[in-house]
Amino acid sequence: MTIEYQERAIDRHFAAFICRHSAAAGPLIDLFPLLVSLASSAVGKGHICLNLADIEGQTVMADNRAFLLPRFDALVELLKRSPAVSFPGGPHRPLVLDSSGRLYLYRYWLYEQELGRILLHKAGTAFGNIDESLLRDGLARLFPESVDTKIDRQKEAAVVAMHRQFCVISGGPGTGKTSTVVRILALLIEQDNAPKQRIAMAAPTGKAAARLKTSINDIKHSLDCSDEVKSAIPDDVVTIHRLLGTLSGSSRFRYSARNPLPFDTVIIDEASMVALPLMSLLVTALKPAARLILLGDRDQLASVDAGSVLGDICKAGAENPHSPLGSSLVMLEKNYRFQAGSGIAEISRAVNGGFEKESLELLKSRASDIIWQKLPPREELKNALTKKVVEGYQSYLFAESVSDALALFDQFRVLCALREGAYGVSGLNQTVESILACKGLIRPAGPFYRGRPLLVTVNNYAMRLFNGDTGILFPDPEQGGSLRAFFPAPDGGVRSIAPERLPLHETAFAITIHKSQGSEFDRVLMILPPVDSDILTRELLYTGITRAKKSVEIWANEEIFCAAVRKKTTRNSGFTF
């Protein structure tokens, strides 16, 4: 088998640096730079390590040269001869080779080790100061009995979260993860030691944090508990970076193992989006006795950066249900958003399971909430999109107030897999702008025009704008009708910023499925490219489909859709929970 390796500049320079300072020895020395480069490249592809077993005996094409790699044992011996390679428990060196033949960059090996050690300890540690009588009373009120036993999974999650230092609550959209954690907050506050409890809630992006805050405010008022408890339920949600305390001009954080976070309970939403480095830094910054609760959908896309931490935790817990980690994991199954047999629920289940034939049949079933259309050729794309785009976006463009415009904009979104090309974010945003301009709905004479939707692509703490935040350019009556960039505010209102002061951003008529994580839209139009790509996987389809609350329309060629359903994302790691 031949592996086509597209070496990045950073991989090449890293390998050259390592070889200048500590080259390998022996007859296979010429292969050492390639192995170092492959280890660096693996991290860039989302893996935590390079598995030598995956590349042994393979022919690697790099820089127009063919490298025939030896068998596993020879690769291991080559790496052992290098003074740049250490082993677990050995001296501090740039690379680490473990006993299973996994080659790590040292930093990622350390992240993995620290995260695994702390989570295992917390999973096996119980709280001994729980007032069981108060807890039983709270559980009876907040989780009333039902004939549907699956609802008891929420109560089970609450029991686990109250008694253990570590709890993972995973489930698909609409399974009640947020409502469960709000009830857990009420149970915590009802305990005798409630006044001493310090609780923090965070999410990977500003938009996800804002959604969690809104959900908590909506849910807590309906709880069967006292007004005093309701008012004490915290609703301040921040990004994980802000929780840890970003230091200006530094990659480090204010809080760490040496300066722990001052919280007794930390809750992280959308945990599937959190990469290994950030999750490790967060966990090591917890107080030794702090409670950690992770919420997320293990079947969604993994983080953009290296690692699939939530997926690894859930897999290990499911494989060992009676282990401390397995006992800390609760899977919510009952869906409260979709009715039984709904098209969205059925196709998301089939896609997630990799059932290619069933997924395609459901896609073509003409269910009321699923629409399929063969992908139109590039020259016909604009005409094919016109009706959908006008129907989807005209309501917010006709809105008289910015609050109405923001709400109406979230009723519809175009999602795509790629960033570039006619079927990617860049091309589709241009096409949508052209359609709306031709219909007289927008006047894009420059970069700033009335109705332009914005997606912030960086974190800017000074302006309180974060990667993933969505806003709209709209006339401000308080500023004489001049254009301002409006964003939803944490208190439910809106806040505005002069367009010239905006941090890095892009037009958001169409966004990638990756960027849509943590969002929900009434209707979704998902467009897949005409050519297969490594990024097209069942996790990508599942994530895009489950962004829709009422209906999803998929434009794709059958072979591309089926290939994506067959393809499951795998990320190498050495977690031994």
XYZ file of C-alpha atoms in Angstrom:
577
model
C 0.000 0.000 0.000
C 1.210 3.501 -0.832
C 0.620 6.478 1.465
C 0.522 9.887 -0.230
C 2.027 12.239 2.336
C 1.572 15.992 1.858
C 4.260 17.383 4.120
C 3.504 20.747 5.705
C 6.228 23.333 6.146
C 5.924 23.107 9.937
C 6.404 19.316 9.825
C 9.483 19.641 7.626
C 11.073 22.355 9.781
C 10.321 20.465 13.002
C 11.946 17.316 11.646
C 14.992 19.281 10.456
C 15.359 20.919 13.870
C 15.198 17.576 15.703
C 17.692 15.980 13.338
C 20.164 18.855 13.657
C 20.298 18.438 17.405
C 19.843 14.698 17.865
C 19.929 12.475 14.822
C 19.269 8.758 14.941
C 21.944 6.167 14.266
C 22.035 2.900 12.364
C 21.328 1.621 8.859
C 17.835 3.206 8.688
C 18.979 6.687 9.669
C 17.626 8.221 6.425
C 14.088 7.332 7.532
C 14.300 9.157 10.860
C 13.413 12.655 9.515
C 10.366 11.173 7.779
C 9.125 9.525 10.996
C 9.522 12.781 12.935
C 7.679 14.660 10.207
C 4.889 12.053 10.203
C 4.519 12.383 13.988
C 4.147 16.150 13.631
C 1.719 15.715 10.734
C -0.419 13.311 12.783
C -1.142 16.046 15.320
C -2.098 18.400 12.484
C -4.624 15.807 11.320
C -6.249 15.591 14.740
C -4.415 12.562 16.111
C -2.656 12.615 19.469
C 0.083 10.236 18.286
C 1.446 8.305 15.328
C 0.767 4.560 15.441
C 3.762 2.760 13.955
C 1.539 -0.258 13.312
C -0.430 1.839 10.803
C 2.608 2.647 8.665
C 4.869 -0.428 8.952
C 5.758 -1.957 5.606
C 4.073 0.912 3.728
C 5.494 2.967 0.883
C 5.320 6.666 1.712
C 5.442 9.186 -1.135
C 6.915 12.473 0.088
C 8.542 15.235 -1.947
C 8.381 13.068 -5.083
C 10.392 10.362 -3.323
C 9.268 6.871 -2.355
C 10.222 5.641 1.118
C 9.673 1.962 1.873
C 9.183 1.632 5.610
C 10.429 -1.498 7.382
C 8.409 -3.714 9.689
C 7.236 -2.626 13.135
C 10.210 -3.955 15.138
C 12.730 -2.222 12.879
C 10.896 1.094 13.198
C 10.906 0.777 16.975
C 14.646 0.008 17.033
C 15.400 2.982 14.783
C 13.546 5.364 17.108
C 15.129 3.891 20.232
C 18.592 4.763 18.879
C 17.778 8.479 18.720
C 18.675 10.705 21.683
C 15.556 12.735 20.778
C 13.236 9.848 21.671
C 12.337 8.906 25.229
C 9.886 6.433 26.745
C 7.187 6.751 29.457
C 8.954 7.395 32.717
C 12.212 8.218 30.936
C 14.088 11.503 30.553
C 12.424 14.589 29.108
C 12.957 14.511 25.333
C 11.091 15.962 22.305
C 9.506 12.621 21.323
C 8.039 9.777 23.373
C 7.656 6.181 22.177
C 5.408 4.003 24.331
C 5.400 0.225 24.677
C 2.616 -0.137 22.078
C 4.565 1.616 19.347
C 2.832 4.974 19.570
C 5.088 7.933 18.809
C 4.157 11.222 20.497
C 5.340 14.760 20.528
C 6.272 15.101 24.212
C 3.750 17.833 24.933
C 0.830 15.739 23.684
C 2.026 12.660 25.568
C 2.095 14.749 28.747
C -1.390 16.164 28.068
C -2.745 12.639 27.617
C -1.063 11.292 30.741
C -2.161 14.137 32.990
C -5.741 14.091 31.732
C -6.090 10.327 32.096
C -4.555 10.299 35.581
C -6.771 13.056 36.971
C -10.012 11.822 35.404
C -9.437 8.274 36.631
C -8.810 9.576 40.143
C -11.930 11.732 40.090
C -14.059 8.929 38.622
C -13.071 6.725 41.545
C -13.586 9.377 44.217
C -16.968 9.815 45.923
C -18.307 12.704 47.976
C -19.024 11.753 51.572
C -20.827 14.906 52.652
C -24.080 14.470 50.724
C -27.296 14.751 52.766
C -29.069 11.706 51.347
C -32.450 12.669 52.764
C -32.360 16.076 51.073
C -31.148 14.445 47.880
C -33.970 11.870 47.806
C -36.536 14.615 48.339
C -35.008 16.732 45.572
C -34.850 13.843 43.136
C -38.531 13.035 43.732
C -39.565 16.628 43.027
C -37.236 17.478 40.154
C -37.395 14.101 38.383
C -40.991 12.868 38.816
C -41.661 9.217 38.169
C -42.739 8.171 34.690
C -43.772 4.973 32.985
C -41.057 5.652 30.418
C -37.964 4.169 32.055
C -35.645 6.059 29.716
C -36.553 9.289 31.502
C -34.914 7.799 34.589
C -31.571 8.206 32.810
C -31.771 11.889 33.712
C -32.305 11.028 37.361
C -29.457 8.531 37.145
C -27.210 11.269 35.757
C -28.147 13.520 38.665
C -27.333 10.810 41.215
C -23.942 10.155 39.620
C -23.108 13.862 39.399
C -24.001 14.424 43.040
C -21.988 11.503 44.394
C -18.876 11.485 42.201
C -16.149 13.984 41.456
C -16.462 13.210 37.738
C -19.564 12.715 35.609
C -20.153 12.607 31.859
C -23.679 13.178 30.547
C -23.838 12.396 26.828
C -26.727 12.298 24.411
C -27.920 13.600 21.087
C -29.748 16.898 20.519
C -33.049 17.036 22.369
C -32.231 14.375 24.962
C -32.334 16.816 27.869
C -28.669 17.321 28.763
C -29.165 20.971 29.699
C -32.413 20.448 31.627
C -30.703 17.656 33.564
C -27.747 19.817 34.560
C -30.039 22.669 35.668
C -31.772 20.225 38.004
C -28.370 19.079 39.241
C -27.573 22.711 40.067
C -30.792 22.907 42.089
C -29.871 19.715 43.959
C -26.430 21.102 44.777
C -27.886 24.347 46.110
C -30.430 22.493 48.243
C -27.662 20.700 50.116
C -26.735 21.989 53.597
C -23.378 23.223 52.394
C -24.901 25.155 49.488
C -23.717 28.628 50.597
C -20.148 27.369 50.357
C -20.591 25.960 46.858
C -18.827 27.861 44.105
C -20.038 26.782 40.673
C -18.592 27.657 37.253
C -20.049 26.882 33.844
C -18.199 27.157 30.555
C -18.324 26.157 26.892
C -15.741 26.045 24.087
C -17.163 29.020 22.162
C -18.910 32.250 23.015
C -21.996 31.209 21.090
C -22.251 27.887 22.927
C -21.817 29.734 26.228
C -24.605 32.170 25.334
C -26.949 29.322 24.350
C -26.343 27.514 27.641
C -26.983 30.710 29.585
C -30.287 31.278 27.759
C -31.361 27.668 28.307
C -30.623 27.832 32.034
C -32.696 31.001 32.406
C -35.572 29.411 30.482
C -35.529 26.148 32.446
C -34.893 27.167 36.047
C -38.156 29.090 36.448
C -40.181 25.916 35.800
C -38.410 23.800 38.443
C -40.277 22.368 41.412
C -38.154 24.063 44.055
C -38.237 27.203 46.166
C -37.810 30.675 44.711
C -34.706 31.020 46.855
C -33.116 28.023 45.148
C -34.170 29.252 41.704
C -32.595 32.643 42.276
C -29.406 30.991 43.536
C -28.954 28.883 40.397
C -26.064 30.556 38.589
C -26.497 31.495 34.966
C -23.150 33.081 34.172
C -21.515 31.006 31.420
C -18.125 31.871 29.951
C -15.742 30.380 27.415
C -13.203 27.884 28.736
C -10.404 30.290 27.808
C -12.002 33.020 29.856
C -12.606 30.637 32.767
C -8.909 29.718 32.831
C -7.880 33.367 32.500
C -6.167 34.193 29.232
C -2.912 36.111 29.732
C -2.211 38.799 27.151
C 0.738 37.938 24.931
C 1.081 34.446 26.405
C -0.115 30.936 25.570
C -0.452 30.205 29.289
C -3.419 30.767 31.587
C -3.816 32.453 34.942
C -5.170 29.284 36.541
C -3.162 26.059 36.619
C -2.120 23.277 39.003
C -0.051 25.851 40.902
C -2.944 28.330 41.033
C -6.157 26.233 40.941
C -9.560 27.509 39.914
C -11.537 28.630 42.986
C -14.604 26.517 42.164
C -16.111 23.453 43.828
C -18.089 22.392 40.746
C -17.166 23.023 37.100
C -19.607 22.218 34.282
C -18.459 22.116 30.645
C -21.032 22.113 27.847
C -20.391 20.971 24.250
C -17.436 18.925 25.504
C -17.043 17.142 22.148
C -15.606 20.381 20.774
C -12.821 20.566 23.375
C -9.403 19.450 22.111
C -6.907 17.483 24.195
C -4.583 20.399 25.094
C -7.376 22.624 26.399
C -9.153 19.800 28.244
C -5.891 18.772 29.910
C -5.100 22.337 30.973
C -8.634 22.726 32.342
C -8.558 19.496 34.344
C -5.119 20.154 35.813
C -6.348 23.590 36.937
C -9.158 22.102 39.067
C -8.919 21.909 42.827
C -8.186 18.300 43.905
C -11.677 17.895 45.406
C -13.592 19.799 42.700
C -16.519 18.183 40.891
C -16.300 18.079 37.063
C -19.375 17.514 34.868
C -19.003 17.175 31.097
C -22.002 17.558 28.780
C -21.903 16.694 25.108
C -22.820 14.481 22.194
C -20.138 11.824 21.742
C -21.299 11.214 18.148
C -20.753 14.784 16.963
C -17.673 16.000 15.158
C -14.559 15.923 17.279
C -12.592 19.058 18.067
C -10.876 20.964 15.270
C -7.543 20.510 17.044
C -5.920 17.265 18.182
C -7.850 14.677 20.115
C -11.325 13.262 20.519
C -11.473 13.441 24.293
C -15.213 13.060 24.886
C -15.402 10.206 22.388
C -12.448 8.439 24.013
C -13.955 8.806 27.488
C -17.365 7.513 26.378
C -15.842 4.606 24.445
C -13.702 3.541 27.394
C -16.632 3.869 29.798
C -18.984 1.872 27.558
C -16.403 -0.903 27.120
C -15.896 -1.160 30.909
C -19.307 -0.283 32.407
C -18.389 -1.506 35.898
C -15.135 0.434 36.088
C -15.006 3.787 37.918
C -15.050 5.575 34.554
C -17.949 3.449 33.273
C -19.916 4.215 36.434
C -19.337 7.932 35.837
C -20.867 7.847 32.347
C -24.594 8.282 31.687
C -26.064 8.155 28.174
C -29.372 9.970 27.651
C -31.447 8.266 24.962
C -35.011 9.578 24.901
C -35.428 12.456 22.461
C -37.797 15.225 23.523
C -37.356 17.383 20.424
C -38.482 14.995 17.698
C -41.588 12.853 17.683
C -41.106 9.098 17.392
C -40.489 8.196 13.776
C -39.603 11.717 12.666
C -37.418 11.837 9.577
C -34.649 13.862 11.224
C -34.464 11.488 14.187
C -34.450 8.394 11.963
C -31.875 9.555 9.445
C -29.546 10.890 12.150
C -29.717 7.465 13.844
C -29.044 5.629 10.569
C -26.173 7.908 9.556
C -24.638 7.695 13.017
C -24.782 3.904 12.849
C -23.147 3.814 9.426
C -26.197 2.186 7.827
C -25.610 3.298 4.252
C -28.610 1.662 2.561
C -31.085 2.699 5.260
C -29.730 6.266 5.292
C -30.174 6.600 1.527
C -33.685 5.156 1.671
C -34.643 7.614 4.409
C -33.091 10.467 2.448
C -35.356 9.634 -0.495
C -38.413 8.700 1.574
C -40.121 12.068 1.071
C -40.634 12.408 4.814
C -42.160 15.748 5.718
C -39.018 16.953 7.505
C -36.381 15.556 5.107
C -35.838 16.769 1.549
C -33.227 15.419 -0.857
C -32.076 16.892 -4.133
C -29.327 15.740 -6.431
C -26.471 18.227 -6.353
C -26.886 20.664 -9.253
C -23.855 21.293 -11.483
C -21.861 24.431 -10.796
C -23.337 26.415 -13.693
C -26.880 25.718 -12.421
C -26.179 26.246 -8.720
C -27.325 29.874 -8.537
C -30.657 29.198 -10.229
C -31.238 26.128 -8.060
C -30.519 28.084 -4.880
C -32.562 31.182 -5.660
C -35.941 30.071 -4.337
C -34.502 28.428 -1.208
C -32.312 31.388 -0.343
C -35.039 33.992 -0.826
C -37.528 31.955 1.225
C -34.967 31.313 3.923
C -33.547 34.795 4.382
C -36.133 37.357 3.261
C -37.989 37.386 6.597
C -35.005 38.642 8.600
C -34.077 41.131 5.859
C -37.594 42.628 6.093
C -37.449 42.834 9.908
C -38.086 46.270 11.389
C -36.048 45.769 14.557
C -32.633 44.252 15.073
C -33.911 41.871 17.778
C -36.466 40.497 15.302
C -33.783 40.241 12.614
C -31.460 38.234 14.866
C -34.250 35.847 15.855
C -35.496 35.394 12.278
C -31.987 34.859 10.931
C -31.639 31.708 13.040
C -34.668 30.158 11.379
C -32.630 29.085 8.353
C -29.002 28.384 7.487
C -26.953 26.997 4.622
C -24.376 24.479 5.866
C -21.495 23.064 3.861
C -18.549 20.759 4.404
C -15.696 22.750 2.882
C -14.398 26.295 3.121
C -13.238 26.829 -0.460
C -14.770 26.308 -3.879
C -18.188 26.848 -5.416
C -19.756 24.387 -2.950
C -17.800 25.713 0.035
C -18.275 28.667 2.365
C -16.466 31.180 0.165
C -18.309 30.306 -3.037
C -21.745 29.839 -1.498
C -21.627 33.138 0.395
C -20.824 34.930 -2.860
C -23.658 33.089 -4.608
C -26.179 33.882 -1.862
C -25.133 37.545 -1.840
C -25.591 37.681 -5.606
C -29.065 36.111 -5.386
C -30.261 38.459 -2.641
C -28.787 41.477 -4.440
C -30.527 40.523 -7.687
C -33.825 40.333 -5.779
C -33.228 43.751 -4.233
C -33.078 42.336 -0.691
C -29.531 43.566 -0.007
C -27.244 46.188 -1.533
C -23.672 44.925 -1.077
C -21.863 48.012 -2.413
C -18.997 47.344 0.018
C -18.019 45.097 2.927
C -20.565 46.730 5.236
C -24.198 46.728 4.177
C -27.598 46.442 5.853
C -28.474 42.827 6.639
C -25.005 41.329 6.204
C -24.690 38.409 8.652
C -21.368 38.141 10.468
C -19.489 35.220 11.995
C -16.645 36.145 14.351
C -13.631 33.872 13.776
C -11.360 34.823 16.720
C -11.715 35.426 20.445
C -11.561 39.090 21.423
C -11.985 39.395 25.181
C -11.696 43.174 25.222
C -14.764 43.472 22.983
C -16.495 40.421 24.492
C -16.750 38.784 21.080
C -15.751 35.182 20.607
C -15.083 32.658 17.880
C -18.479 31.504 16.597
C -20.497 34.569 17.657
C -23.060 35.552 15.015
C -24.334 39.074 14.434
C -25.966 41.265 11.803
C -25.210 44.690 10.350
C -28.310 46.812 10.930
C -29.229 50.524 11.078
C -29.104 51.934 14.608
C -31.925 54.421 15.239
C -30.032 55.787 18.229
C -27.084 56.633 15.957
C -29.051 58.388 13.248
C -29.586 55.202 11.287
C -25.882 54.484 10.798
C -24.893 50.849 10.389
C -23.789 48.989 13.502
C -22.884 45.345 14.077
C -25.455 43.884 16.475
C -24.925 40.722 18.542
C -27.165 38.950 21.067
C -26.286 40.001 24.618
C -26.041 37.556 27.553
C -29.030 39.226 29.249
C -31.280 38.481 26.288
C -30.955 41.917 24.707
C -28.597 43.096 21.974
C -25.338 44.998 21.923
C -23.792 46.934 19.065
C -20.292 47.677 17.812
C -19.033 49.969 15.080
C -18.295 47.806 12.009
C -14.784 49.242 11.743
C -13.941 47.880 15.204
C -14.992 44.315 14.499
C -12.397 41.576 15.069
C -11.703 39.074 12.279
C -15.002 37.899 10.833
C -16.664 36.547 7.695
C -20.040 36.606 5.971
C -22.362 33.961 7.418
C -25.160 33.187 4.967
C -23.338 29.861 4.580
C -21.134 28.370 7.290
C -19.242 25.126 7.656
C -20.808 22.282 9.591
C -17.856 22.521 11.976
C -18.756 26.148 12.759
C -22.417 25.222 13.230
C -21.691 23.058 16.274
C -23.492 24.376 19.322
C -26.162 26.029 17.126
C -29.728 25.128 16.200
C -31.830 26.319 13.261
C -35.450 25.667 12.361
C -34.502 24.705 8.800
C -31.155 23.616 7.397
C -29.972 23.331 3.804
C -26.862 21.126 3.783
C -24.817 21.098 0.574
C -22.131 18.453 0.010
C -19.378 18.879 -2.597
C -19.354 16.829 -5.828
C -15.996 15.193 -5.023
C -15.194 12.969 -2.051
C -12.920 14.325 0.660
C -11.393 13.077 3.902
C -13.546 15.582 5.763
C -16.778 13.952 4.546
C -17.613 11.479 7.309
C -20.700 10.153 9.073
C -19.890 12.434 12.039
C -20.014 15.458 9.726
C -23.383 14.390 8.270
C -24.784 13.606 11.721
C -23.702 16.974 13.090
C -25.189 18.873 10.140
C -28.490 16.971 10.183
C -28.963 17.431 13.926
C -28.573 21.218 13.699
C -32.133 21.239 12.288
C -35.143 21.440 14.597
C -37.942 21.282 12.008
C -36.558 20.249 8.614
C -33.333 19.437 6.824
C -32.720 19.535 3.076
C -29.665 17.765 1.690
C -28.186 18.461 -1.734
C -25.730 15.723 -2.643
C -24.778 13.089 -5.151
C -25.757 9.630 -3.936
C -22.261 8.174 -4.147
C -20.769 11.052 -2.150
C -23.461 10.817 0.544
C -23.055 7.030 0.832
C -19.261 7.292 0.957
C -19.567 9.750 3.849
C -21.933 7.419 5.743
C -19.416 4.574 5.366
C -16.515 6.674 6.594
C -16.022 6.914 10.351
C -13.579 9.359 11.870
C -10.767 7.686 13.756
C -8.260 9.596 15.839
C -5.263 7.835 17.295
C -4.668 8.134 21.017
C -3.254 6.053 23.812
C -5.813 6.768 26.521
C -5.983 3.885 28.986
C -8.829 4.965 31.241
